Coordinates of C-alpha atoms and ligand atoms in Angstrom, one line a residue:
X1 CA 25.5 -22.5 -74.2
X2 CA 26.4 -25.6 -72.0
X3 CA 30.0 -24.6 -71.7
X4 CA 28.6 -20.3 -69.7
X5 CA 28.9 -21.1 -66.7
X6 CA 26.1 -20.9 -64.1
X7 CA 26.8 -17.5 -61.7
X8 CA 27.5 -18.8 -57.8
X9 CA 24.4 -19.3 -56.1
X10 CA 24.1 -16.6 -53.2
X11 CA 24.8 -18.4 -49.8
X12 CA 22.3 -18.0 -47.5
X13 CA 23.4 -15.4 -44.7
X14 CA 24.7 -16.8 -41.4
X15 CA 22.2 -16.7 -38.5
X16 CA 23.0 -13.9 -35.8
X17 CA 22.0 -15.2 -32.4
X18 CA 19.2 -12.9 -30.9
X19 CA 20.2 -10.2 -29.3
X20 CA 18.7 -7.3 -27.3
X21 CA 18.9 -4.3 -28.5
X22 CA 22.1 -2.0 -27.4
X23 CA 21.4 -0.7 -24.0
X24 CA 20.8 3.0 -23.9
X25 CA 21.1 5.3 -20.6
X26 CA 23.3 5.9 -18.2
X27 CA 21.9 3.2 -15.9
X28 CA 20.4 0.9 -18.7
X29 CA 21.0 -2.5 -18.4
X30 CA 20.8 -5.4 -21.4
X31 CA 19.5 -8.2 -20.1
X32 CA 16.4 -5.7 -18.7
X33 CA 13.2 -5.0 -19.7
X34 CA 12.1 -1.7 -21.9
X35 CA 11.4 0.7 -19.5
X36 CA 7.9 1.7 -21.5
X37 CA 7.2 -2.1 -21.8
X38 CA 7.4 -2.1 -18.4
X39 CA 5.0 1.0 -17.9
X40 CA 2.8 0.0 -20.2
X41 CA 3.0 -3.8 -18.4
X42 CA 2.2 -1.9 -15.1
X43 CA -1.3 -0.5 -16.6
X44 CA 0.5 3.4 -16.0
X45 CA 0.1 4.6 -19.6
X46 CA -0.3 3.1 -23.1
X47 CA 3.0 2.0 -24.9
X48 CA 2.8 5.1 -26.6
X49 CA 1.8 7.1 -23.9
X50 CA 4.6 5.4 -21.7
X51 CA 7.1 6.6 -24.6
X52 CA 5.8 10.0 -24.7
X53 CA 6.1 10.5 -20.8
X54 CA 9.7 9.3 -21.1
X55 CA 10.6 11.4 -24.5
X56 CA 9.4 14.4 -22.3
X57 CA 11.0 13.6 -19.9
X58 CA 8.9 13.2 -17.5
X59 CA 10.2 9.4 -15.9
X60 CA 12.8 8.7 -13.5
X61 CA 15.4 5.3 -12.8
X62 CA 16.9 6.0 -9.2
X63 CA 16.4 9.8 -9.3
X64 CA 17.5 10.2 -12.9
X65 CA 16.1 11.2 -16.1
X66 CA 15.4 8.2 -18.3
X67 CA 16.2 7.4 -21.9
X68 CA 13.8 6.2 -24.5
X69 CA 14.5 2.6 -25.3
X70 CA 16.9 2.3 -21.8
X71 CA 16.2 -1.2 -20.5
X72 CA 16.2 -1.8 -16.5
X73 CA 15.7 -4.4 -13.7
X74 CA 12.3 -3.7 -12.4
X75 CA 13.2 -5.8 -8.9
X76 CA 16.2 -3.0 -8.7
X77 CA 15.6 0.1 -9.4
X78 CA 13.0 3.3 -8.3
X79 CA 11.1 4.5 -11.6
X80 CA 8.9 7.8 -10.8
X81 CA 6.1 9.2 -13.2
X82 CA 5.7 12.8 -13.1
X83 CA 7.5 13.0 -9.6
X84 CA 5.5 9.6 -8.4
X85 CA 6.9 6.6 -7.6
X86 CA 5.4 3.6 -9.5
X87 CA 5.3 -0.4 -9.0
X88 CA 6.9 -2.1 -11.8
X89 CA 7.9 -5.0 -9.8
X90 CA 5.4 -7.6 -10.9
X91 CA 6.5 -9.6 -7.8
X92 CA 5.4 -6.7 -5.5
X93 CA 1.7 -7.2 -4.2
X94 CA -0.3 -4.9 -2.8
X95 CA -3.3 -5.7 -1.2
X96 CA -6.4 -4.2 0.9
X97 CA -8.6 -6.3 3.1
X98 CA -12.0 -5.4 4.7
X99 CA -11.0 -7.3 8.1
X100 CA -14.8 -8.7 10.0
X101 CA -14.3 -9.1 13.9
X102 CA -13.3 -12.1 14.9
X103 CA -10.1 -12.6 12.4
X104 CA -6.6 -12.5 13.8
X105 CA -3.7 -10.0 12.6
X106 CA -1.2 -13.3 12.2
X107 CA -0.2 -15.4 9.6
X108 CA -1.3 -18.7 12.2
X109 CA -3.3 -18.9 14.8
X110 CA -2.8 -21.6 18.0
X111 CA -6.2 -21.3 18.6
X112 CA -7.2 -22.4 15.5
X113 CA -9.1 -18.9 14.7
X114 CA -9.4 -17.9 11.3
X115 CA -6.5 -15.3 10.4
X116 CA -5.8 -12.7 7.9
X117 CA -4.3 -14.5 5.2
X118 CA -7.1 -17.6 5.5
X119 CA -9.3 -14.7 3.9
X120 CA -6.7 -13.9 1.4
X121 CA -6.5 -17.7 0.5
X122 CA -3.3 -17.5 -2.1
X123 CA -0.1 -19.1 -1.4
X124 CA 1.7 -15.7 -2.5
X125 CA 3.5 -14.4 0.7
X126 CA 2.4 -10.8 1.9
X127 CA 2.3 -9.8 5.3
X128 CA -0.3 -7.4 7.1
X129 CA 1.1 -4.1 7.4
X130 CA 0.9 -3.7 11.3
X131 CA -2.2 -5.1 13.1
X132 CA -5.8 -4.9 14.4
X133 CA -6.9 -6.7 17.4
X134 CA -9.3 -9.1 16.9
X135 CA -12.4 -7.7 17.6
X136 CA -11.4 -4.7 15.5
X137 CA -13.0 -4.1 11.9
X138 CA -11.7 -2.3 8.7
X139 CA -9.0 -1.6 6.8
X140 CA -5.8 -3.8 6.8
X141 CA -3.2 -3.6 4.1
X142 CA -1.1 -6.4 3.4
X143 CA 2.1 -6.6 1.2
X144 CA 5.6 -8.1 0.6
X145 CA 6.8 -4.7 0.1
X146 CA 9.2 -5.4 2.9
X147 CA 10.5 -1.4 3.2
X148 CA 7.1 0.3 2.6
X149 CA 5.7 -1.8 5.3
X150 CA 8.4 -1.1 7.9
X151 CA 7.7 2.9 6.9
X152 CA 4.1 3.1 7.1
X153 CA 3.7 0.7 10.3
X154 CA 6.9 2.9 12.3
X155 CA 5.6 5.7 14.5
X156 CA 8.4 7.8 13.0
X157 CA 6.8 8.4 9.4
X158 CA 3.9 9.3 11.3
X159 CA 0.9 7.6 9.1
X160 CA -2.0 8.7 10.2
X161 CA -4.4 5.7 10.8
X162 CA -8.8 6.6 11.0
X163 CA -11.1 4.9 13.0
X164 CA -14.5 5.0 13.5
X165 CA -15.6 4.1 17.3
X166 CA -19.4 3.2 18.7
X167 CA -18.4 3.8 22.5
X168 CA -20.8 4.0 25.4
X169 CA -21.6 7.5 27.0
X170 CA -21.4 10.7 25.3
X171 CA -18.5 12.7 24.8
X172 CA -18.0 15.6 26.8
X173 CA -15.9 18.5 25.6
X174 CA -13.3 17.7 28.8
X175 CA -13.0 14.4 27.1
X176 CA -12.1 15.9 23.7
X177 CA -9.3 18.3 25.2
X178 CA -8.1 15.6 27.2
X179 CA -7.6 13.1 23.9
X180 CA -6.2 15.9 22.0
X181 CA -4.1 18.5 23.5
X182 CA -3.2 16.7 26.5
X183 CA -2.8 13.2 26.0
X184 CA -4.1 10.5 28.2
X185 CA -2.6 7.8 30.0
X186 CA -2.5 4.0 28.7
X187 CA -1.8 0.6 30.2
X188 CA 1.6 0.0 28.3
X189 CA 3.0 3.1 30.4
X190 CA 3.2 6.4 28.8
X191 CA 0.6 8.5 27.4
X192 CA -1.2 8.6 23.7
X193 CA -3.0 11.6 21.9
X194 CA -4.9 11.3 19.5
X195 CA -4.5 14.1 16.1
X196 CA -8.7 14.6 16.0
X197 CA -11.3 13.5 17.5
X198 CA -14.7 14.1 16.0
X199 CA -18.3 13.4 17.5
X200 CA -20.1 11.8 14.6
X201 CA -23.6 11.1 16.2
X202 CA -24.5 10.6 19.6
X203 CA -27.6 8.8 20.8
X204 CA -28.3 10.0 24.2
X205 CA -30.0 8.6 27.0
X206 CA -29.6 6.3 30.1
X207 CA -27.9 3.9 27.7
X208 CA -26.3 6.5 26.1
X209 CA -24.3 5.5 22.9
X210 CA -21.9 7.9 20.3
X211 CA -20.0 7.5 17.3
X212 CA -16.4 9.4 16.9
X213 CA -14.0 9.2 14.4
X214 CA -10.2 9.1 15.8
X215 CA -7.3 9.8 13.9
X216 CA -3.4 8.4 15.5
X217 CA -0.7 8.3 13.7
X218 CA 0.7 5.1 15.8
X219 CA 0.1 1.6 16.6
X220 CA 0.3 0.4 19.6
X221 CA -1.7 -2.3 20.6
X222 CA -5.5 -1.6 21.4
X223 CA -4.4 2.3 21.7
X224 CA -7.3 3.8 20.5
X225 CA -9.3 1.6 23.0
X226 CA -7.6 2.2 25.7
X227 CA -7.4 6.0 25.4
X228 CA -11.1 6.5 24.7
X229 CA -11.3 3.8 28.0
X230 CA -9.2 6.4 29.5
X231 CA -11.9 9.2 28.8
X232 CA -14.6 7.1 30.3
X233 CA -16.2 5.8 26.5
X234 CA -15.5 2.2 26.4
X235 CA -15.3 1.5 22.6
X236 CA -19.0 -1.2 21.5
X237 CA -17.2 -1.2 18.1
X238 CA -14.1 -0.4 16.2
X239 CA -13.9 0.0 12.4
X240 CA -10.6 1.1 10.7
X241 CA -12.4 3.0 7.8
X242 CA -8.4 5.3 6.4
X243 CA -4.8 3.9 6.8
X244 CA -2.7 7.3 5.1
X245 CA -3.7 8.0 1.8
X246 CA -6.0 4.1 1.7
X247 CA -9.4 4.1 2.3
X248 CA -11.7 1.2 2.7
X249 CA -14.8 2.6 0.9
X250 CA -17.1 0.0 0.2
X251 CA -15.1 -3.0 0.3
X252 CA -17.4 -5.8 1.4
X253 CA -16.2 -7.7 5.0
X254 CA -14.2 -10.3 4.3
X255 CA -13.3 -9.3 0.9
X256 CA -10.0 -7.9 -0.6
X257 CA -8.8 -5.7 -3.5
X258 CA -5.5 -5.2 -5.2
X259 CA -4.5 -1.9 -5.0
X260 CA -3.9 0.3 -7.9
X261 CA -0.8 2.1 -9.1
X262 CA -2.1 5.7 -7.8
X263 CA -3.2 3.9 -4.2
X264 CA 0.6 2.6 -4.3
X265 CA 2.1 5.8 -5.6
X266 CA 0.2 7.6 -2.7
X267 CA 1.3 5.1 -0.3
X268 CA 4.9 5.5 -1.0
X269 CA 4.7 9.2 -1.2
X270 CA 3.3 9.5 2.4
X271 CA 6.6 7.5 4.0
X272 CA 8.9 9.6 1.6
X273 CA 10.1 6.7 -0.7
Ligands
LIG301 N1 -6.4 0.6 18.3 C1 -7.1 -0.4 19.0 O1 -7.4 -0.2 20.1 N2 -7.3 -1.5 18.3 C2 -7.0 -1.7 17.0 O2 -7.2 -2.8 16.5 C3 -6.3 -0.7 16.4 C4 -6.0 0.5 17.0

């Protein structure tokens, strides 16, 4: 028996390196993420859900229809749900901030005033999307989506911006013609009209006081104070309550609030990216 001899032992099977899996898709790139990970990741759908949507074809990389299992760069490429461009970017932030009076629109103040981004108080670096003068209240949305800003703050993409004014006096239907159909004259030279103007209340009286909401789609500085100066109601109070598709609802003063894929989605979709 001694002299059989023993079968070879079986050698042990040489280690592979780890290696993604092979890249799939036209545009699919190896060292990127799985695109339904990244979905998923995003909070846009479950991982199945996210695998579904892209079986079905139903998800986009820069215009095209995606692959199941295709991996991509989410810092480089446009991936649309259903016709609806989504964040993947995890480095993109989105934010909305109930601004109180009193705040500045600037990263730093010289007079020491608190600004902005004292309120957000994180180190991450957004920037408010256009600005509100001080004494102005509402809505401000701040990102470091450098090319959605530049869309929705330039008069060209035509964002409509709401604000809700307590001026003094009552308006007269002369003023409402003149703010909407014929435009009225501003300090900064030029005219500005205004897309509605709607009396929300009015208190009248010898101190007579009104509330009207004004929609603009542009930003010049203190335009919707000067035009309703121009009409004789000098603005008590300025709220910015809609900025396009974002509303401010009932964020508190002071406080901010991430904004969620469909705000995003809606954001881009009103400046055509
Ligand atoms: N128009 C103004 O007059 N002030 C603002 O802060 C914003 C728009």
């Amino acid at each position: 028996m001694s002299n059989v001899p023993k079968p070879p032992k079986p050698r042990p099977k040489p280690k592979r390196p780890a290696q993604p899996a092979p890249a799939r898709g036209a545009g699919s790139v190896p060292e990127g993420v799985r695109l339904q990970k990244l979905l998923a990741g995003a909070g846009i759908a479950s991982r199945r859900r996210s695998e579904d949507l892209i079986r079905r074809g139903l998800v986009t990389v820069d215009g095209r229809t995606a692959v199941l299992g295709e991996r991509v760069d989410p810092t480089k490429v446009a991936v649309a749900v259903e016709g609806r461009r989504v964040s993947l970017d995890p480095g993109k932030l989105y934010y909305a901030l109930n601004k109180p009076a009193g705040v500045v629109t600037t990263s730093k103040d010289p007079e020491g005033r608190t600004t902005v981004l004292d309120l957000l108080g994180f180190a991450e670096r957004v920037l408010p999307v256009g600005r509100l003068d001080a004494p102005t209240e509402g809505l401000l949305l701040l990102t470091n989506d450098g090319e959605l800003s530049h869309r929705l703050a330039h008069p060209s993409y035509e964002v409509p911006r709401t604000y809700v004014a307590e001026v003094k006096g009552e308006p007269g239907r002369g003023a409402l013609r003149r703010l909407t159909e014929e435009g009225v004259p501003i300090p900064q030279g030029g005219t500005a009209r205004a897309d509605s103007v709607t009396v929300v209340d009015v208190r009248p009286g010898r101190d007579a006081r009104s509330l009207v909401e004004v929609v603009v789609h542009e930003g010049r500085k203190h335009v919707v104070r000067n035009m309703l100066a121009a009409v004789d109601l000098p603005v008590v109070r300025l709220v910015r309550t809609q900025f396009g598709p974002l509303r401010l609802d009932r964020l508190a003063p002071g406080s901010y609030r991430r904004l969620s894929q469909a705000e995003v989605a809606a954001l881009y979709e009103a400046v055509g990216l």
